[in-house]
């Protein structure tokens, strides 16, 4: 299967790619990478970042998109040109609307390493010059639903205080048995493995693509055609933790130039 067929079919997990930023921060990037060279409308990029105590991101500019940061471990100090100063800790989220332009910095809190997930979401053309904005949410403000096979925390979506210009959903899912990800018709999205191991399969795919595929931490499953996907834990340890992100495409070109999305 070629990379293009993988993306179109949305059923073949891909491994992430290590990116070393100029400031010394390392990330495991889900896309765009050499194996998945394109964005996934409306999403510009997604990666898991690891910030050591002696590294971070000094004040730098952004414009033209929205950023969702979600902490996995440790704390991250945020400061920006709006005058906001905030520390996000495990299980907490921040959303920045860069819009017409904002500057911000990100450093590990308390002299200790931290890691988390960062998603860039394109702004529709008519909102590119929106006023920059910031909002955060504590872990207690993000609703969690327990099911027979998983615990699902909504980072963006119903019940969360985090909203974006783009209709979307961002779920943190801990699968202990089996869970089905249902993507709204005409939306696109992806799964990203955070911890543990398991399998994935497209619930409505044909005979060739319906077989289970291994899925583990650092893997990404692009889902450009809104297929339902069934996720199963391997049953060992704490199960499989992943994030499931989906949104309504803008149908507009994504033109990324470094920290700007034009």
Short mmCIF file of C-alpha atoms in Angstrom, two decimals:
data_model
loop_
_atom_site.label_atom_id
_atom_site.label_comp_id
_atom_site.label_asym_id
_atom_site.label_seq_id
_atom_site.Cartn_x
_atom_site.Cartn_y
_atom_site.Cartn_z
CA UNK A 1 0.00 0.00 0.00
CA UNK A 2 1.42 3.39 -0.99
CA UNK A 3 1.33 6.41 1.38
CA UNK A 4 -1.37 8.05 -0.80
CA UNK A 5 -3.55 4.93 -0.64
CA UNK A 6 -3.04 4.76 3.11
CA UNK A 7 -4.25 8.33 3.60
CA UNK A 8 -7.23 7.89 1.28
CA UNK A 9 -8.30 4.64 2.88
CA UNK A 10 -7.83 5.91 6.41
CA UNK A 11 -7.32 2.42 7.84
CA UNK A 12 -3.56 1.90 7.98
CA UNK A 13 -1.68 3.09 11.10
CA UNK A 14 1.54 5.00 10.50
CA UNK A 15 4.40 5.62 12.90
CA UNK A 16 5.18 9.18 13.93
CA UNK A 17 8.39 10.99 13.09
CA UNK A 18 10.87 12.63 15.46
CA UNK A 19 11.23 16.38 15.00
CA UNK A 20 13.90 18.39 16.80
CA UNK A 21 12.96 22.04 17.06
CA UNK A 22 15.57 24.76 16.89
CA UNK A 23 15.14 25.50 20.59
CA UNK A 24 16.15 21.92 21.50
CA UNK A 25 12.65 20.59 22.11
CA UNK A 26 11.94 17.12 20.69
CA UNK A 27 8.54 16.11 19.33
CA UNK A 28 6.94 12.98 17.94
CA UNK A 29 5.01 14.39 14.98
CA UNK A 30 1.97 12.56 13.62
CA UNK A 31 1.63 14.77 10.52
CA UNK A 32 2.83 16.25 8.30
CA UNK A 33 5.78 13.83 8.03
CA UNK A 34 7.66 12.01 5.28
CA UNK A 35 5.10 9.16 5.50
CA UNK A 36 2.13 11.53 5.73
CA UNK A 37 3.38 14.65 3.89
CA UNK A 38 0.05 16.47 3.81
CA UNK A 39 -2.11 18.30 6.30
CA UNK A 40 -5.48 16.76 7.15
CA UNK A 41 -8.04 19.51 6.53
CA UNK A 42 -8.95 21.26 8.83
CA UNK A 43 -5.90 20.15 10.85
CA UNK A 44 -2.49 21.67 10.12
CA UNK A 45 -0.27 19.50 12.32
CA UNK A 46 -0.29 17.33 15.43
CA UNK A 47 2.59 16.26 17.65
CA UNK A 48 3.56 15.12 21.11
CA UNK A 49 6.18 17.45 22.58
CA UNK A 50 8.79 16.71 25.23
CA UNK A 51 10.27 19.76 26.96
CA UNK A 52 13.31 19.18 29.16
CA UNK A 53 14.09 21.55 32.06
CA UNK A 54 16.77 23.42 30.11
CA UNK A 55 14.72 23.86 26.92
CA UNK A 56 11.47 25.49 25.84
CA UNK A 57 10.04 27.95 23.35
CA UNK A 58 10.97 31.62 23.93
CA UNK A 59 8.50 34.31 22.87
CA UNK A 60 7.64 33.79 19.19
CA UNK A 61 4.85 34.82 16.77
CA UNK A 62 1.92 32.92 15.27
CA UNK A 63 -1.02 33.86 13.07
CA UNK A 64 -3.82 32.37 11.00
CA UNK A 65 -4.84 29.28 13.03
CA UNK A 66 -5.80 27.95 16.47
CA UNK A 67 -3.67 25.93 18.89
CA UNK A 68 -4.91 23.32 21.36
CA UNK A 69 -2.33 22.15 23.91
CA UNK A 70 -3.21 19.25 26.22
CA UNK A 71 -0.85 18.18 28.97
CA UNK A 72 0.06 14.52 29.49
CA UNK A 73 2.62 14.88 32.27
CA UNK A 74 4.21 17.71 34.21
CA UNK A 75 3.44 21.40 33.86
CA UNK A 76 4.00 24.01 31.13
CA UNK A 77 4.24 27.75 31.73
CA UNK A 78 2.50 29.85 29.09
CA UNK A 79 2.84 33.63 28.60
CA UNK A 80 1.60 35.71 25.69
CA UNK A 81 1.27 39.17 24.20
CA UNK A 82 -2.31 39.43 25.52
CA UNK A 83 -0.84 39.57 29.02
CA UNK A 84 -1.89 36.03 29.94
CA UNK A 85 0.35 33.97 32.22
CA UNK A 86 -0.80 30.46 33.06
CA UNK A 87 0.60 27.06 34.01
CA UNK A 88 -1.12 24.06 32.46
CA UNK A 89 -0.66 20.77 34.29
CA UNK A 90 -1.50 17.11 33.67
CA UNK A 91 -4.97 16.72 32.19
CA UNK A 92 -5.41 20.45 31.53
CA UNK A 93 -5.89 22.18 28.19
CA UNK A 94 -5.25 25.56 26.60
CA UNK A 95 -6.64 27.03 23.37
CA UNK A 96 -5.01 29.96 21.58
CA UNK A 97 -6.68 31.70 18.66
CA UNK A 98 -3.72 33.28 16.88
CA UNK A 99 -5.90 35.05 14.31
CA UNK A 100 -4.36 38.33 13.16
CA UNK A 101 -1.27 37.66 15.26
CA UNK A 102 -0.08 36.74 18.74
CA UNK A 103 3.24 36.08 20.47
CA UNK A 104 3.69 33.47 23.18
CA UNK A 105 6.26 31.39 25.06
CA UNK A 106 6.19 27.87 26.47
CA UNK A 107 8.56 26.55 29.14
CA UNK A 108 8.50 23.62 31.58
CA UNK A 109 7.16 24.56 35.01
CA UNK A 110 8.90 24.07 38.35
CA UNK A 111 12.26 23.15 36.77
CA UNK A 112 10.93 19.72 35.74
CA UNK A 113 10.39 18.11 32.34
CA UNK A 114 6.92 18.02 30.84
CA UNK A 115 5.20 16.55 27.82
CA UNK A 116 1.90 17.02 26.09
CA UNK A 117 0.01 17.10 22.83
CA UNK A 118 -0.31 20.07 20.49
CA UNK A 119 -2.81 20.43 17.67
CA UNK A 120 -2.90 23.21 15.07
CA UNK A 121 -6.33 23.84 13.53
CA UNK A 122 -6.66 26.01 10.45
CA UNK A 123 -8.90 29.08 10.60
CA UNK A 124 -11.38 29.44 7.73
CA UNK A 125 -10.42 32.13 5.24
CA UNK A 126 -12.97 34.64 6.54
CA UNK A 127 -11.61 34.34 10.10
CA UNK A 128 -7.88 34.62 9.39
CA UNK A 129 -7.82 38.14 10.87
CA UNK A 130 -9.89 37.29 13.96
CA UNK A 131 -8.82 38.92 17.20
CA UNK A 132 -6.29 36.77 19.05
CA UNK A 133 -7.75 35.03 22.09
CA UNK A 134 -6.88 32.58 24.86
CA UNK A 135 -8.82 30.20 27.10
CA UNK A 136 -7.84 27.32 29.37
CA UNK A 137 -9.60 24.47 31.13
CA UNK A 138 -8.72 22.53 34.27
CA UNK A 139 -8.94 18.75 34.35
CA UNK A 140 -12.09 19.05 36.47
CA UNK A 141 -13.77 21.15 33.76
CA UNK A 142 -13.28 18.50 31.06
CA UNK A 143 -16.14 15.97 31.27
CA UNK A 144 -15.39 12.24 31.41
CA UNK A 145 -17.86 9.52 30.47
CA UNK A 146 -17.36 5.92 31.61
CA UNK A 147 -18.53 3.16 29.28
CA UNK A 148 -18.25 -0.62 29.48
CA UNK A 149 -15.03 -0.62 27.48
CA UNK A 150 -13.49 2.85 27.86
CA UNK A 151 -13.28 6.13 29.74
CA UNK A 152 -13.68 9.14 27.42
CA UNK A 153 -12.65 12.68 28.38
CA UNK A 154 -13.86 15.48 26.11
CA UNK A 155 -11.11 18.04 25.56
CA UNK A 156 -13.04 19.86 22.81
CA UNK A 157 -16.70 19.11 22.21
CA UNK A 158 -19.92 18.72 24.17
CA UNK A 159 -19.51 19.86 27.77
CA UNK A 160 -15.99 21.29 27.39
CA UNK A 161 -15.30 25.01 27.86
CA UNK A 162 -12.80 24.81 24.98
CA UNK A 163 -14.36 25.98 21.69
CA UNK A 164 -12.83 26.76 18.30
CA UNK A 165 -14.00 28.48 15.11
CA UNK A 166 -13.94 25.05 13.44
CA UNK A 167 -16.63 22.53 14.45
CA UNK A 168 -14.60 19.66 15.91
CA UNK A 169 -14.23 17.06 18.64
CA UNK A 170 -11.12 16.08 20.62
CA UNK A 171 -11.37 13.04 22.89
CA UNK A 172 -8.87 11.51 25.33
CA UNK A 173 -9.80 7.82 25.43
CA UNK A 174 -8.57 5.09 27.78
CA UNK A 175 -9.65 1.79 26.23
CA UNK A 176 -9.77 -1.15 28.62
CA UNK A 177 -11.75 -3.47 26.33
CA UNK A 178 -13.35 -2.16 23.11
CA UNK A 179 -14.47 1.28 21.91
CA UNK A 180 -15.90 2.48 18.60
CA UNK A 181 -15.01 5.92 17.26
CA UNK A 182 -17.92 7.31 15.26
CA UNK A 183 -16.93 10.21 12.99
CA UNK A 184 -19.68 12.55 11.71
CA UNK A 185 -20.40 12.27 8.01
CA UNK A 186 -18.17 14.48 5.84
CA UNK A 187 -15.75 15.13 8.71
CA UNK A 188 -12.11 14.02 8.76
CA UNK A 189 -9.86 13.12 11.65
CA UNK A 190 -7.20 10.87 13.15
CA UNK A 191 -6.33 8.67 16.10
CA UNK A 192 -3.01 9.03 17.92
CA UNK A 193 -1.63 6.49 20.39
CA UNK A 194 -0.53 7.95 23.73
CA UNK A 195 0.19 4.89 25.89
CA UNK A 196 -0.17 1.12 25.66
CA UNK A 197 -1.00 -1.23 22.78
CA UNK A 198 -4.02 -2.52 20.96
CA UNK A 199 -5.62 -2.92 17.55
CA UNK A 200 -7.78 -0.86 15.21
CA UNK A 201 -10.13 -1.80 12.40
CA UNK A 202 -12.47 0.14 10.14
CA UNK A 203 -15.97 -0.93 11.12
CA UNK A 204 -17.51 -0.47 7.67
CA UNK A 205 -14.56 -1.35 5.44
CA UNK A 206 -14.35 -4.15 2.89
CA UNK A 207 -12.82 -7.58 3.37
CA UNK A 208 -9.25 -6.44 2.69
CA UNK A 209 -9.19 -3.48 5.07
CA UNK A 210 -11.47 -4.80 7.82
CA UNK A 211 -8.78 -6.89 9.43
CA UNK A 212 -7.26 -5.72 12.68
CA UNK A 213 -4.09 -3.63 12.57
CA UNK A 214 -1.72 -3.21 15.51
CA UNK A 215 -1.83 0.23 17.09
CA UNK A 216 0.51 1.54 19.80
CA UNK A 217 1.89 4.68 21.42
CA UNK A 218 3.25 7.05 18.77
CA UNK A 219 1.11 5.62 15.95
CA UNK A 220 -1.33 7.75 13.97
CA UNK A 221 -4.37 6.52 12.05
CA UNK A 222 -5.49 9.13 9.47
CA UNK A 223 -9.22 8.95 8.76
CA UNK A 224 -9.98 11.21 5.83
CA UNK A 225 -13.22 9.50 4.81
CA UNK A 226 -15.12 9.50 8.13
CA UNK A 227 -15.16 5.75 8.69
CA UNK A 228 -16.19 4.37 12.05
CA UNK A 229 -13.18 2.71 13.68
CA UNK A 230 -13.24 0.05 16.39
CA UNK A 231 -10.36 0.12 18.88
CA UNK A 232 -9.47 -2.81 21.12
CA UNK A 233 -7.01 -2.92 23.99
CA UNK A 234 -4.53 -5.78 24.12
CA UNK A 235 -5.76 -6.50 27.65
CA UNK A 236 -2.40 -6.03 29.37
CA UNK A 237 -1.57 -3.44 32.01
CA UNK A 238 -3.54 -0.19 31.83
CA UNK A 239 -4.94 -0.81 28.34
CA UNK A 240 -4.59 1.57 25.41
CA UNK A 241 -4.74 5.35 25.74
CA UNK A 242 -5.28 7.42 22.60
CA UNK A 243 -6.73 10.69 21.41
CA UNK A 244 -9.46 10.81 18.76
CA UNK A 245 -9.68 14.11 16.87
CA UNK A 246 -12.21 14.95 14.16
CA UNK A 247 -13.51 18.10 12.53
CA UNK A 248 -15.37 19.57 9.60
CA UNK A 249 -12.99 20.36 6.70
CA UNK A 250 -12.92 23.90 5.37
CA UNK A 251 -12.29 22.80 1.81
CA UNK A 252 -9.59 25.47 1.55
CA UNK A 253 -5.84 25.16 0.92
CA UNK A 254 -3.66 25.02 4.04
CA UNK A 255 -0.58 27.15 3.41
CA UNK A 256 1.82 26.80 6.33
CA UNK A 257 4.95 28.94 6.46
CA UNK A 258 6.72 28.10 9.70
CA UNK A 259 4.68 29.59 12.57
CA UNK A 260 2.11 31.14 10.20
CA UNK A 261 -0.82 29.53 8.38
CA UNK A 262 -1.82 31.78 5.51
#
